Short mmCIF file of C-alpha atoms and ligand atoms in Angstrom, two decimals:
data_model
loop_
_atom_site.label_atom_id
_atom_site.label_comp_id
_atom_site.label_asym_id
_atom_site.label_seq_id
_atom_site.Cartn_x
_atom_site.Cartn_y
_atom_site.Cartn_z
CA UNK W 149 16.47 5.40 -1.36
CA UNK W 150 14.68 7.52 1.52
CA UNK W 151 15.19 10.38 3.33
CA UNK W 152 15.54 9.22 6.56
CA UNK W 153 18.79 9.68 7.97
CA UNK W 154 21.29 10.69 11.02
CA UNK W 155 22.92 14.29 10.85
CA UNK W 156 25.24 14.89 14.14
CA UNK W 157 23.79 11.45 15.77
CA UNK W 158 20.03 12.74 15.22
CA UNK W 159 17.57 11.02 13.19
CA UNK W 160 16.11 13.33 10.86
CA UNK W 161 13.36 13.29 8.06
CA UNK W 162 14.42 15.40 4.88
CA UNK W 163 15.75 18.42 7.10
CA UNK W 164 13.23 17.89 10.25
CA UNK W 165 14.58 16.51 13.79
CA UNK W 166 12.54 13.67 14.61
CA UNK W 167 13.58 14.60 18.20
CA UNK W 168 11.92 17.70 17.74
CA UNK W 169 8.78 16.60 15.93
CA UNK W 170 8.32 13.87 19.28
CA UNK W 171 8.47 16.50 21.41
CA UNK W 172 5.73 18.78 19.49
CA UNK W 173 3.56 16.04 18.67
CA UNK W 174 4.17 13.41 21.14
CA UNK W 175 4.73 9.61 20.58
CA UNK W 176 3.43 7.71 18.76
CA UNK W 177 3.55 9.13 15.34
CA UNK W 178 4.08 8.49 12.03
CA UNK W 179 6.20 10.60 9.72
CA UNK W 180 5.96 10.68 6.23
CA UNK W 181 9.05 12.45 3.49
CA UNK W 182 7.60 13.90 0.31
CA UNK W 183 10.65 13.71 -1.42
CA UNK W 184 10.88 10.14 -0.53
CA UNK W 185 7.53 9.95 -2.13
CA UNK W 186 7.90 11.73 -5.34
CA UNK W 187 11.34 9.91 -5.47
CA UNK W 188 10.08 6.97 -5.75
CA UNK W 189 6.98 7.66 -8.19
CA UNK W 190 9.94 9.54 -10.31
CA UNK W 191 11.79 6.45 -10.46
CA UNK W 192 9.24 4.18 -11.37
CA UNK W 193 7.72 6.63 -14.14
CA UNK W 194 11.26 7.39 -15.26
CA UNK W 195 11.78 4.15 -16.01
CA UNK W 196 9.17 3.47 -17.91
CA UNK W 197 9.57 5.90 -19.98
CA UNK W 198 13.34 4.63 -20.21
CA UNK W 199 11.91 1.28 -21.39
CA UNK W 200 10.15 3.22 -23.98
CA UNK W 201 6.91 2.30 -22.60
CA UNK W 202 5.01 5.86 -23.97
CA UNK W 203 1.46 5.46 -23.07
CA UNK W 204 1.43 4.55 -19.45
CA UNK W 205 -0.31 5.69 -16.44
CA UNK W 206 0.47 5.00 -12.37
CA UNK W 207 -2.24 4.38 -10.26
CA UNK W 208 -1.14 4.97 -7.24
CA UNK W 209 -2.82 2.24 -4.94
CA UNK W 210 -4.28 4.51 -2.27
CA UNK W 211 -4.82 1.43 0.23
CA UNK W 212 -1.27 1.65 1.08
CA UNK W 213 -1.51 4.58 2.61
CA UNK W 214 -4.29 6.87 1.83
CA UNK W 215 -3.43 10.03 3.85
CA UNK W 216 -4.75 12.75 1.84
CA UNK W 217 -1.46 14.84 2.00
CA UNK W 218 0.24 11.58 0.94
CA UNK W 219 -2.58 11.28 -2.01
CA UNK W 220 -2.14 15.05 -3.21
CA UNK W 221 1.77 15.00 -3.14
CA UNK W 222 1.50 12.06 -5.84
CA UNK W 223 -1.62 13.72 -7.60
CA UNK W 224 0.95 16.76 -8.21
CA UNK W 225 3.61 14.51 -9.78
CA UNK W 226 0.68 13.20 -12.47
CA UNK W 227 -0.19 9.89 -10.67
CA UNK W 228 -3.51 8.53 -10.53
CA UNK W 229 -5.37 6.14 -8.51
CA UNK W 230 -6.58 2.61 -7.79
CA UNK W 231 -9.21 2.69 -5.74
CA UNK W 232 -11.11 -0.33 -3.71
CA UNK W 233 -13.75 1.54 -2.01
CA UNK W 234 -16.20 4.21 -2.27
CA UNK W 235 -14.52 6.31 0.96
CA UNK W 236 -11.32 6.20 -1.16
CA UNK W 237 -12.83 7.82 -3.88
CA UNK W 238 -13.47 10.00 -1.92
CA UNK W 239 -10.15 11.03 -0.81
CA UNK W 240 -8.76 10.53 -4.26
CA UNK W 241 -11.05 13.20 -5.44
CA UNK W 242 -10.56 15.30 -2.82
CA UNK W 243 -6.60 15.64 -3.02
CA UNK W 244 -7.37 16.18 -6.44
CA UNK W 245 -6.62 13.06 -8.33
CA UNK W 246 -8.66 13.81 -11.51
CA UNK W 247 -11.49 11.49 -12.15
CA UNK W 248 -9.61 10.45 -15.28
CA UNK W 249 -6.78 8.65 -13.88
CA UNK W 250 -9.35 6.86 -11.05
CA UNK W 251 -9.48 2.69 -11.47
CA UNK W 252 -12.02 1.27 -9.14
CA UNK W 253 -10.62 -2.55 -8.37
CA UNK W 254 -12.29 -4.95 -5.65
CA UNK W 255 -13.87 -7.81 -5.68
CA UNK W 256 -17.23 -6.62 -4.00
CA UNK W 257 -18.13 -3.51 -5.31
CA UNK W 258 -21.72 -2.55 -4.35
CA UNK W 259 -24.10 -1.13 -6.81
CA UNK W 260 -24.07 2.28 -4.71
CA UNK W 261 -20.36 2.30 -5.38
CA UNK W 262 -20.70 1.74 -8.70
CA UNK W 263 -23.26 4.92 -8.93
CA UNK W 264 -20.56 6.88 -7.11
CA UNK W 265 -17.47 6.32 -9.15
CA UNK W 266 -20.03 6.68 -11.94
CA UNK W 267 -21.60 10.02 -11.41
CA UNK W 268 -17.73 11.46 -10.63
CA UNK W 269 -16.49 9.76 -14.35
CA UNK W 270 -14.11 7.72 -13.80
CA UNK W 271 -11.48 6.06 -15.91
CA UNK W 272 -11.98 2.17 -15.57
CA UNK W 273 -13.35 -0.08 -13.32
CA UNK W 274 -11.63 -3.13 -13.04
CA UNK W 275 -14.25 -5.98 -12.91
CA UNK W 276 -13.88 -9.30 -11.23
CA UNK W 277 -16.81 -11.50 -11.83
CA UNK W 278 -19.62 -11.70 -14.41
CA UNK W 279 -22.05 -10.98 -11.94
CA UNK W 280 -20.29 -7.87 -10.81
CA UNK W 281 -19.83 -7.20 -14.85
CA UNK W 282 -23.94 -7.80 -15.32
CA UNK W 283 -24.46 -5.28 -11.93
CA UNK W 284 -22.58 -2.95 -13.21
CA UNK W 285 -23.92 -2.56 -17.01
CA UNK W 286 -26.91 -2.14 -15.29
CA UNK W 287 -26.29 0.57 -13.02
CA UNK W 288 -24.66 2.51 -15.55
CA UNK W 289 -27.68 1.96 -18.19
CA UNK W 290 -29.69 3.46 -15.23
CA UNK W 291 -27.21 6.64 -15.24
CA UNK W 292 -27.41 6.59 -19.56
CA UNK W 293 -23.21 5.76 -19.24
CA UNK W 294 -21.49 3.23 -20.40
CA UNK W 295 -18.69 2.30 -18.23
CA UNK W 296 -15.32 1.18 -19.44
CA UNK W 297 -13.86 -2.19 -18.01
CA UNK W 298 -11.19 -4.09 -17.28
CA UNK W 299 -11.83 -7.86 -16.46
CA UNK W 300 -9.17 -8.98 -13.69
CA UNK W 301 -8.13 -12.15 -14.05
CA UNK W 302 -6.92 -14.74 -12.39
CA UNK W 303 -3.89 -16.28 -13.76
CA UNK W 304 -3.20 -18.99 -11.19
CA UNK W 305 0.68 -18.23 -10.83
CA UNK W 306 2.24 -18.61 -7.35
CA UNK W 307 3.70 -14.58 -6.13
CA UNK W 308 6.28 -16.37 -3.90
CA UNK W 309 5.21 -13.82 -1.24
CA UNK W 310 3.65 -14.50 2.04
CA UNK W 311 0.17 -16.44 1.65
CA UNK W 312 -1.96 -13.68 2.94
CA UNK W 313 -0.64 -11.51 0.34
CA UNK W 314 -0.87 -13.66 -2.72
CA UNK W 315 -3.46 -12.73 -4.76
CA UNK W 316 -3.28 -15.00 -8.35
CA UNK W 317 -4.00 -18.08 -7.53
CA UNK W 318 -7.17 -20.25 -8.06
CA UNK W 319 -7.69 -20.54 -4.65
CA UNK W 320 -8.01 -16.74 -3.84
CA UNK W 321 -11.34 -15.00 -4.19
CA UNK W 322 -9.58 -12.65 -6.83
CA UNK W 323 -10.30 -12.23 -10.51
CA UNK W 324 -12.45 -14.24 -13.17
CA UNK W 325 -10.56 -18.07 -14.00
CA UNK W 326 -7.67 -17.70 -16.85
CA UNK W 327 -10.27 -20.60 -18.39
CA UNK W 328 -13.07 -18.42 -18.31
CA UNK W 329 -11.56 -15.08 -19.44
CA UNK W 330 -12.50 -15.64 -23.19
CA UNK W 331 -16.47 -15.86 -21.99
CA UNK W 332 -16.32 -13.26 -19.87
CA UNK W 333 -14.86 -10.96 -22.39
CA UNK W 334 -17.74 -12.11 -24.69
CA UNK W 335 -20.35 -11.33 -21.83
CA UNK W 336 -19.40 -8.35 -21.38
CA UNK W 337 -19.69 -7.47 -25.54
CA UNK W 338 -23.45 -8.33 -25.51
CA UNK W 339 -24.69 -6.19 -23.09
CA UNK W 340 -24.73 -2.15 -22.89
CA UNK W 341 -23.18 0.08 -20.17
CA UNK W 342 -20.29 -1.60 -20.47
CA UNK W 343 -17.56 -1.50 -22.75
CA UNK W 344 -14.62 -3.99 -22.33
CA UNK W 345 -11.41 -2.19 -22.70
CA UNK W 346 -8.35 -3.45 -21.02
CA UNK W 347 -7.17 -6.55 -18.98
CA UNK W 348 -6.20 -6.83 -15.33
CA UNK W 349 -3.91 -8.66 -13.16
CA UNK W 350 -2.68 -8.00 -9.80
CA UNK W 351 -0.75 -11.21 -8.58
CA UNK W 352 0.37 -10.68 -5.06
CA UNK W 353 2.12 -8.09 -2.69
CA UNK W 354 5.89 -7.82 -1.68
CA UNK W 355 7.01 -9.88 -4.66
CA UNK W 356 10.91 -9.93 -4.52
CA UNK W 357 11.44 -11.75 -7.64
CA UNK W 358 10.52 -10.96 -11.38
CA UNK W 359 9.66 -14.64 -12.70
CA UNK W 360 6.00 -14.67 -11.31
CA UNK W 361 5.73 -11.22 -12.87
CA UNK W 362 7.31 -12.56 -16.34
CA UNK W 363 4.94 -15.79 -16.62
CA UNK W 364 1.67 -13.62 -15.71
CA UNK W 365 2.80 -11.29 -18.59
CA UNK W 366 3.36 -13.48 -21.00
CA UNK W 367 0.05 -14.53 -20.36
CA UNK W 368 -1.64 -11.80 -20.54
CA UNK W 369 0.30 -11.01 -23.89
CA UNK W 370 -1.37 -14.52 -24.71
CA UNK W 371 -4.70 -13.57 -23.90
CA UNK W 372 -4.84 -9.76 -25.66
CA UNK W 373 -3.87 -11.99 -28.70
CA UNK W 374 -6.80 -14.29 -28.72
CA UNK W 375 -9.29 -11.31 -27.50
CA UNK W 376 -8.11 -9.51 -30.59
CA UNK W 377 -8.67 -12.25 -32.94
CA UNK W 378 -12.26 -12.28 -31.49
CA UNK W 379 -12.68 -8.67 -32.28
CA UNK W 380 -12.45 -7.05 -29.01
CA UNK W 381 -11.01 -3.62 -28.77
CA UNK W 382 -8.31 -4.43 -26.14
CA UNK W 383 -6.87 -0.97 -25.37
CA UNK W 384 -4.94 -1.13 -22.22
CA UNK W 385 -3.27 -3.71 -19.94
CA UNK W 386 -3.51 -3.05 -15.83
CA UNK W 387 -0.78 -4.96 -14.69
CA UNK W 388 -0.98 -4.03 -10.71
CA UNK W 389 0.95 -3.66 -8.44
CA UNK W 390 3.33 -6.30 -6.19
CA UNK W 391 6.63 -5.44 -7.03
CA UNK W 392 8.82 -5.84 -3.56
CA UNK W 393 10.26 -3.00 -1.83
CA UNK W 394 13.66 -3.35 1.09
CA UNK W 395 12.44 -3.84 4.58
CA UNK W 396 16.27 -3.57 5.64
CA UNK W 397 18.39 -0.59 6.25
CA UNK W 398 22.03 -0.43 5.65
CA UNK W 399 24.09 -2.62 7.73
CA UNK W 400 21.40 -4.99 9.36
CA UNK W 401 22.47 -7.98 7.92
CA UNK W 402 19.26 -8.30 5.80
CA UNK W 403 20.97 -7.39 2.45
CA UNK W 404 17.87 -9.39 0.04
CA UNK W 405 17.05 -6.70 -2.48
CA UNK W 406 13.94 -6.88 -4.85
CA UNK W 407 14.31 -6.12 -8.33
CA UNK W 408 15.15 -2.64 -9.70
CA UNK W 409 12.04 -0.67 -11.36
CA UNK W 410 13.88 -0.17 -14.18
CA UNK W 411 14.23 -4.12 -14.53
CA UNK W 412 10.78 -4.64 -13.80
CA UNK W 413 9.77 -2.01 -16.41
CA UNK W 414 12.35 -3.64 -19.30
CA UNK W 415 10.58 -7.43 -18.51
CA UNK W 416 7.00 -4.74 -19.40
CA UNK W 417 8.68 -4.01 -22.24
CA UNK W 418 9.88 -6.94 -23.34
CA UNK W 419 6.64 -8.95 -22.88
CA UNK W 420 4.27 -6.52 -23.56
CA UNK W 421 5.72 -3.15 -25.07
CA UNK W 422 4.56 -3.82 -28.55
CA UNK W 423 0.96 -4.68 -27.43
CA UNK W 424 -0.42 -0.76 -28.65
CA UNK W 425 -1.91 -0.80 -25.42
CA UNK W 426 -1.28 2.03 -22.33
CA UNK W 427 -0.05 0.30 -19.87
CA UNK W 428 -1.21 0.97 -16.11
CA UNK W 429 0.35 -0.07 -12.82
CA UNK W 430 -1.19 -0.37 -9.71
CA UNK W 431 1.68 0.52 -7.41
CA UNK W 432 1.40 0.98 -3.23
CA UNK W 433 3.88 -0.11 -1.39
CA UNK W 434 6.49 0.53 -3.40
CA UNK W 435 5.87 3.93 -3.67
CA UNK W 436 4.66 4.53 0.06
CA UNK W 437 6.77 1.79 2.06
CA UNK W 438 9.91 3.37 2.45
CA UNK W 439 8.70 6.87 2.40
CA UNK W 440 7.71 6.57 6.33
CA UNK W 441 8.68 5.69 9.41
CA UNK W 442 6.88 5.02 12.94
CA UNK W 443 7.91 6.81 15.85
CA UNK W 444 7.77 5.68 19.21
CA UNK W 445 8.91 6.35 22.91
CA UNK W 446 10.14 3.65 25.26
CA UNK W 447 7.40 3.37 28.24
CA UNK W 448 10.13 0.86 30.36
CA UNK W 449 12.16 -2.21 29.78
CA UNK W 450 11.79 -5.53 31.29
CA UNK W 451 14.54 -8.25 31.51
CA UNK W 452 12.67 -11.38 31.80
CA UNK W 453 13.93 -15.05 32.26
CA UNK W 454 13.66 -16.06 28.69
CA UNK W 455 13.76 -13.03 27.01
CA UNK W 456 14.25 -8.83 27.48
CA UNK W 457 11.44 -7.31 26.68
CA UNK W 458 11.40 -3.37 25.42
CA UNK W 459 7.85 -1.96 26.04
CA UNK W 460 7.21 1.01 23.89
CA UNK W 461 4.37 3.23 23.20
CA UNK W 462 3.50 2.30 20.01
CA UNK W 463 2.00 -1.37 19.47
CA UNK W 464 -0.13 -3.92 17.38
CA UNK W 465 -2.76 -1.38 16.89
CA UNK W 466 -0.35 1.16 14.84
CA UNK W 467 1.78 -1.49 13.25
CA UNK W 468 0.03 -5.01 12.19
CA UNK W 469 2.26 -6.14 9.71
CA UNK W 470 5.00 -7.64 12.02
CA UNK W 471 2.09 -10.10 13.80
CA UNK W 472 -0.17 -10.03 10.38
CA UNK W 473 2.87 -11.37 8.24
CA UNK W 474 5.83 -11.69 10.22
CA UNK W 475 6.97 -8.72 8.51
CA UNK W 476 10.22 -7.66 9.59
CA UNK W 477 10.63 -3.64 10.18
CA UNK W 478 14.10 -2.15 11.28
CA UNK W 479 14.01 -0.66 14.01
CA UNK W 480 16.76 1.83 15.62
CA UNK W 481 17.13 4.59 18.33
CA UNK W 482 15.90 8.12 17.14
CA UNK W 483 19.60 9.43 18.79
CA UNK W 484 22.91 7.45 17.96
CA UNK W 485 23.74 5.36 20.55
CA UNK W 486 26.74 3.31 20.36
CA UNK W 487 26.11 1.79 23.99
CA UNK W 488 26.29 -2.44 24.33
CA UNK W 489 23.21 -4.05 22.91
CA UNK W 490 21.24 -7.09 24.13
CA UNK W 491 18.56 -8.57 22.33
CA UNK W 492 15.25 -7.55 23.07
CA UNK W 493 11.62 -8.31 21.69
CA UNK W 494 10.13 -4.69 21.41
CA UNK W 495 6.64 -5.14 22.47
CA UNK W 496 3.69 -2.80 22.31
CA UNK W 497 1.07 -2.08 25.69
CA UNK W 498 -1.90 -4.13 24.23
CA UNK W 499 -2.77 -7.08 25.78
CA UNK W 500 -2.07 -9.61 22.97
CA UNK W 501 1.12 -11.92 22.89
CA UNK W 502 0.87 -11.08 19.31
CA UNK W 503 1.36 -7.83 19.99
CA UNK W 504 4.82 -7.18 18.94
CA UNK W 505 6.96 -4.53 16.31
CA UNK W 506 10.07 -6.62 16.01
CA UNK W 507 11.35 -9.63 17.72
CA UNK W 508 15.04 -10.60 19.13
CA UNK W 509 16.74 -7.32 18.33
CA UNK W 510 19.71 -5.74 19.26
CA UNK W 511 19.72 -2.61 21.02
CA UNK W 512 21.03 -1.03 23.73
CA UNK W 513 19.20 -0.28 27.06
CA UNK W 514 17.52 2.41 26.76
CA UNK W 515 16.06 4.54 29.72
CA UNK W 516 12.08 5.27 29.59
CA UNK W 517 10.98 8.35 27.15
CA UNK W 518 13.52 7.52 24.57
CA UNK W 519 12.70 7.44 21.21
CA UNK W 520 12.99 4.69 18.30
CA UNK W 521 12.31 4.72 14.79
CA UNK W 522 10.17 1.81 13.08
CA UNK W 523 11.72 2.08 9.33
CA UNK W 524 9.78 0.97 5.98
CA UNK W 525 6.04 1.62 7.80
CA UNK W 526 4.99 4.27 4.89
CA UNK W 527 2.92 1.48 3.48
CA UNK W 528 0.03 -0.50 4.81
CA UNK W 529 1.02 0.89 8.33
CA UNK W 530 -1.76 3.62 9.76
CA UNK W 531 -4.31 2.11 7.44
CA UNK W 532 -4.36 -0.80 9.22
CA UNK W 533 -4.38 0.68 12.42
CA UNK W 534 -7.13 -0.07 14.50
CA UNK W 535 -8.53 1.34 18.18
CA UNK W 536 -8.41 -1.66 20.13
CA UNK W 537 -7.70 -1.81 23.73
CA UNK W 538 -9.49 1.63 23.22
CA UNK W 539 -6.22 3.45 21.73
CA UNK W 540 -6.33 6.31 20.26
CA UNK W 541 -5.32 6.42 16.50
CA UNK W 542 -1.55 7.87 15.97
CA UNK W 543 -0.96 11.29 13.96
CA UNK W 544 0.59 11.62 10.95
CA UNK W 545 3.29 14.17 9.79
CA UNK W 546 4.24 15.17 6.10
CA UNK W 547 7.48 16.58 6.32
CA UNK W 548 8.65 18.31 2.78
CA UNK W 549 12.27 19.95 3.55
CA UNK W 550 12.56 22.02 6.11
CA UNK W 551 8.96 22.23 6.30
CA UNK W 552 6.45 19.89 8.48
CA UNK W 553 2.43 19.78 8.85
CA UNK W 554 0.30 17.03 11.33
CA UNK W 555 -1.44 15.82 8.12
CA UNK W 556 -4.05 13.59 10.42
CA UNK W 557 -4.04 15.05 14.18
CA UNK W 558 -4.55 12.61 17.04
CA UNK W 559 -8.01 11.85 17.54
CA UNK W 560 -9.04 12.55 21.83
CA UNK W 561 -11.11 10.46 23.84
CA UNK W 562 -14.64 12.56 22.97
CA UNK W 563 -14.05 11.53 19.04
CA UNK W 564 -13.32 8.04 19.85
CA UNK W 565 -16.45 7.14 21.72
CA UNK W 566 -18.69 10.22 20.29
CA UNK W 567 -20.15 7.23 18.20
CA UNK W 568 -20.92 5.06 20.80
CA UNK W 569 -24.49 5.28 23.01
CA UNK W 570 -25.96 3.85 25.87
CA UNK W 571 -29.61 3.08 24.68
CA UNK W 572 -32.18 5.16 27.08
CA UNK W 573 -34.12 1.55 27.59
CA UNK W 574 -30.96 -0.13 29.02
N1 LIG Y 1074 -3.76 -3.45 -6.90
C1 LIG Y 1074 -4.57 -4.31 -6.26
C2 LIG Y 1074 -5.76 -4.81 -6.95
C3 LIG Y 1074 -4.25 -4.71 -4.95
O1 LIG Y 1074 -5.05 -5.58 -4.31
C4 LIG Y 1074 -3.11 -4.20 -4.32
C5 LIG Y 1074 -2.76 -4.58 -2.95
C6 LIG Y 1074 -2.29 -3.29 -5.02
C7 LIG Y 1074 -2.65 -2.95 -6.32
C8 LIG Y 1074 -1.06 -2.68 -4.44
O2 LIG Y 1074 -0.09 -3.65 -4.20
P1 LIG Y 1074 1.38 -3.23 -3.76
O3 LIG Y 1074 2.03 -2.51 -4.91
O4 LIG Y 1074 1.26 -2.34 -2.59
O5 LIG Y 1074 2.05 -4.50 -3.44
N2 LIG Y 1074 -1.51 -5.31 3.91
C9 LIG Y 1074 -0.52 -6.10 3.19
C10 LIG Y 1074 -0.55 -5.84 1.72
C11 LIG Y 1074 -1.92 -6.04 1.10
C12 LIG Y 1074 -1.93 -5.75 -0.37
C13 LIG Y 1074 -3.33 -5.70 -0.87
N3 LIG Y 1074 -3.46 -5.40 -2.25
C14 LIG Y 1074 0.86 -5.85 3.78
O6 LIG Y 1074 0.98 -5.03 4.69
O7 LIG Y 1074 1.84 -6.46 3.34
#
């Protein structure tokens, strides 16, 4: 469910005209709902609770889309965080996440990052090799802390999601070997600043169907049983993120639906509801996906000999995922218009043949300066965005009922190369 939708022919976010944001804030831009993105945090949390799964916490996994308005609105619901870096501790912190509902995850933490996340307290850091686990006892013996642990681990089970996306099998660089978990957990018991607390798994992105996420559970259920008979204190389970999200809106043919939450939080329950442990999930996309859309203006169209091409303002540089994964993102006209369609590749201005936001779709011919809406981009969409071709980055918009903000502006030209120097000897 979003709220994206067309009143009298108009796209509209929650009450706002996306007409009328374009014409404030120019093209492109991104737009983000708030009530699309508590929605979906309330829907998740409400089911497990449903499932009877009492001690829990969200992360909220800010790489999806780490927009500090975005962060805040969740940090208001009760979400926390799961964090991979030391700049998005930062912004957790800052739109007030508290430092008690912060996971650090990543598999190449530095021992400055450590400090950070350290010195501002928080919850769990989510470990991923011994030598990480030995780096980081140290630098909290060095503070006089002792910081609590998960140990991610690998539990070589094919997501069934794109490759680049997978995350739990041997051959990724992710988490310590299912064989090796047992010695790890006993590495970490022998030396101080760190306390082994929980176990973590995060098995892939855009996962659409619940088996991998039932055999990885029943694993881990596996594991917390041997770990107990060992001795260790095994006090909560971080079971990631990945669950699949629509990239389809209604009536475009792509009907696939991932599982409901509340499925996905009945198959927690079922596996691993009577472990006594809280139970943490690592959510992004989910949560973020479908809560924004891209906005773009048509710059001219071009009817080739092979193919019509639709050139629009916004390219690879805003939106990777379609070239990155050969993601598919609706895409429709801001106004209704129920003109004949061809099919046409929509195509950005950057000089890559890569460089494209949705191939071989239907849509009418549309004159230059008209707008189109790039649905599901809430998630791993501006935090990917880069400045090649020397493009400026596009602005983001929180809309919240009838009421709107630029929540990132549009950098100029001066902020883009103030960086940048010509050395005096050159
Ligand atoms: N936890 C960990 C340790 C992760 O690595 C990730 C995502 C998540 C949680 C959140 O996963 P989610 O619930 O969003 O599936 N750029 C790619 C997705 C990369 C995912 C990276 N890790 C894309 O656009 O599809």
């Amino acid at each position: 469910m979003d709220e994206f939708g067309y009143h009298d022919g108009a796209l509209h976010a929650e009450q706002v005209s996306i007409e009328a944001l374009a014409e404030t804030v120019g093209t492109p831009f991104y737009c983000y709902s708030a009530a699309t993105l508590r929605h979906h945090y309330h829907v998740l949390d409400t089911a497990l609770a449903d499932a009877g799964l009492a001690e829990r916490l969200i992360c909220y996994s800010v790489k999806a889309n780490s927009n500090l308005a975005v962060i805040a609105t969740l940090a208001q619901m009760g979400a926390g965080a799961d964090i991979v870096s030391q700049g998005e501790l930062r912004r957790a912190l800052q739109a007030g996440v508290p430092s008690e509902k912060i996971v650090f995850s990543g598999v190449g933490k530095t021992a400055e990052e450590m400090r950070a996340a350290l010195e501002a307290g928080i919850l769990q850091f989510n470990v991923e090799s011994l030598s990480e686990i030995d780096l980081l006892a140290e630098t909290a013996g060095a503070l006089g802390k002792t910081a609590e642990i998960a140990l991610r681990v690998n539990p070589d089970i094919e997501a069934g999601t794109h490759k680049k996306i997978s995350t739990g099998t041997a051959e990724t660089k992710f988490g310590i070997a299912w064989e090796e978990a047992e010695a790890g957990f006993a590495h970490a018991r022998a030396l101080d600043g760190v306390e082994a607390v929980g176990i973590d798994i995060h098995i892939g992105s855009q996962i659409t169907d619940l088996t991998p996420f039932r055999r990885a559970f029943e694993k881990v259920g596996a594991l917390l049983t041997a770990l107990r008979a060992d001795g260790h204190d095994i006090r909560r389970l971080d079971l990631g993120g990945g669950l699949g999200v629509p990239y389809a809106r209604e009536g475009d043919g792509n009907n696939a639906l991932p599982p409901d939450p509340r499925a996905y939080a009945q198959l927690i329950a079922e596996t691993l509801g009577a472990s006594g442990c809280t139970i943490m999930l690592e959510p992004g996309r989910l949560i973020a996906a479908n809560a924004g859309i891209l906005v773009t203006s048509v710059v001219r169209c071009k009817q080739g000999q092979a193919k019509n091409f639709m050139i629009v303002d916004a390219a690879m540089t805003e939106l990777m995922r379609p070239t990155l994964y050969d993601a598919h993102h609706p895409i429709a006209p801001v106004l209704k218009d129920e003109s004949a369609t061809k099919n046409w590749d929509v195509v950005g201005p950057v000089c890559e043949t890569g460089d494209f936001l949705g191939l071989d779709r239907a849509l009418p011919i549309l004159q230059p300066g008209a707008l189109l809406a790039v649905f599901a981009a809430g998630a791993y969409g501006a935090v990917l965005g880069s400045a090649y071709n020397t493009r400026l980055a596009a602005p983001e918009v929180l809309v919240d009922g009838d009421k709107w903000a630029v929540v990132r502006a549009r950098p100029d030209y001066e902020a883009l190369l103030a960086g940048e120097a010509i050395p005096d000897w050159l």
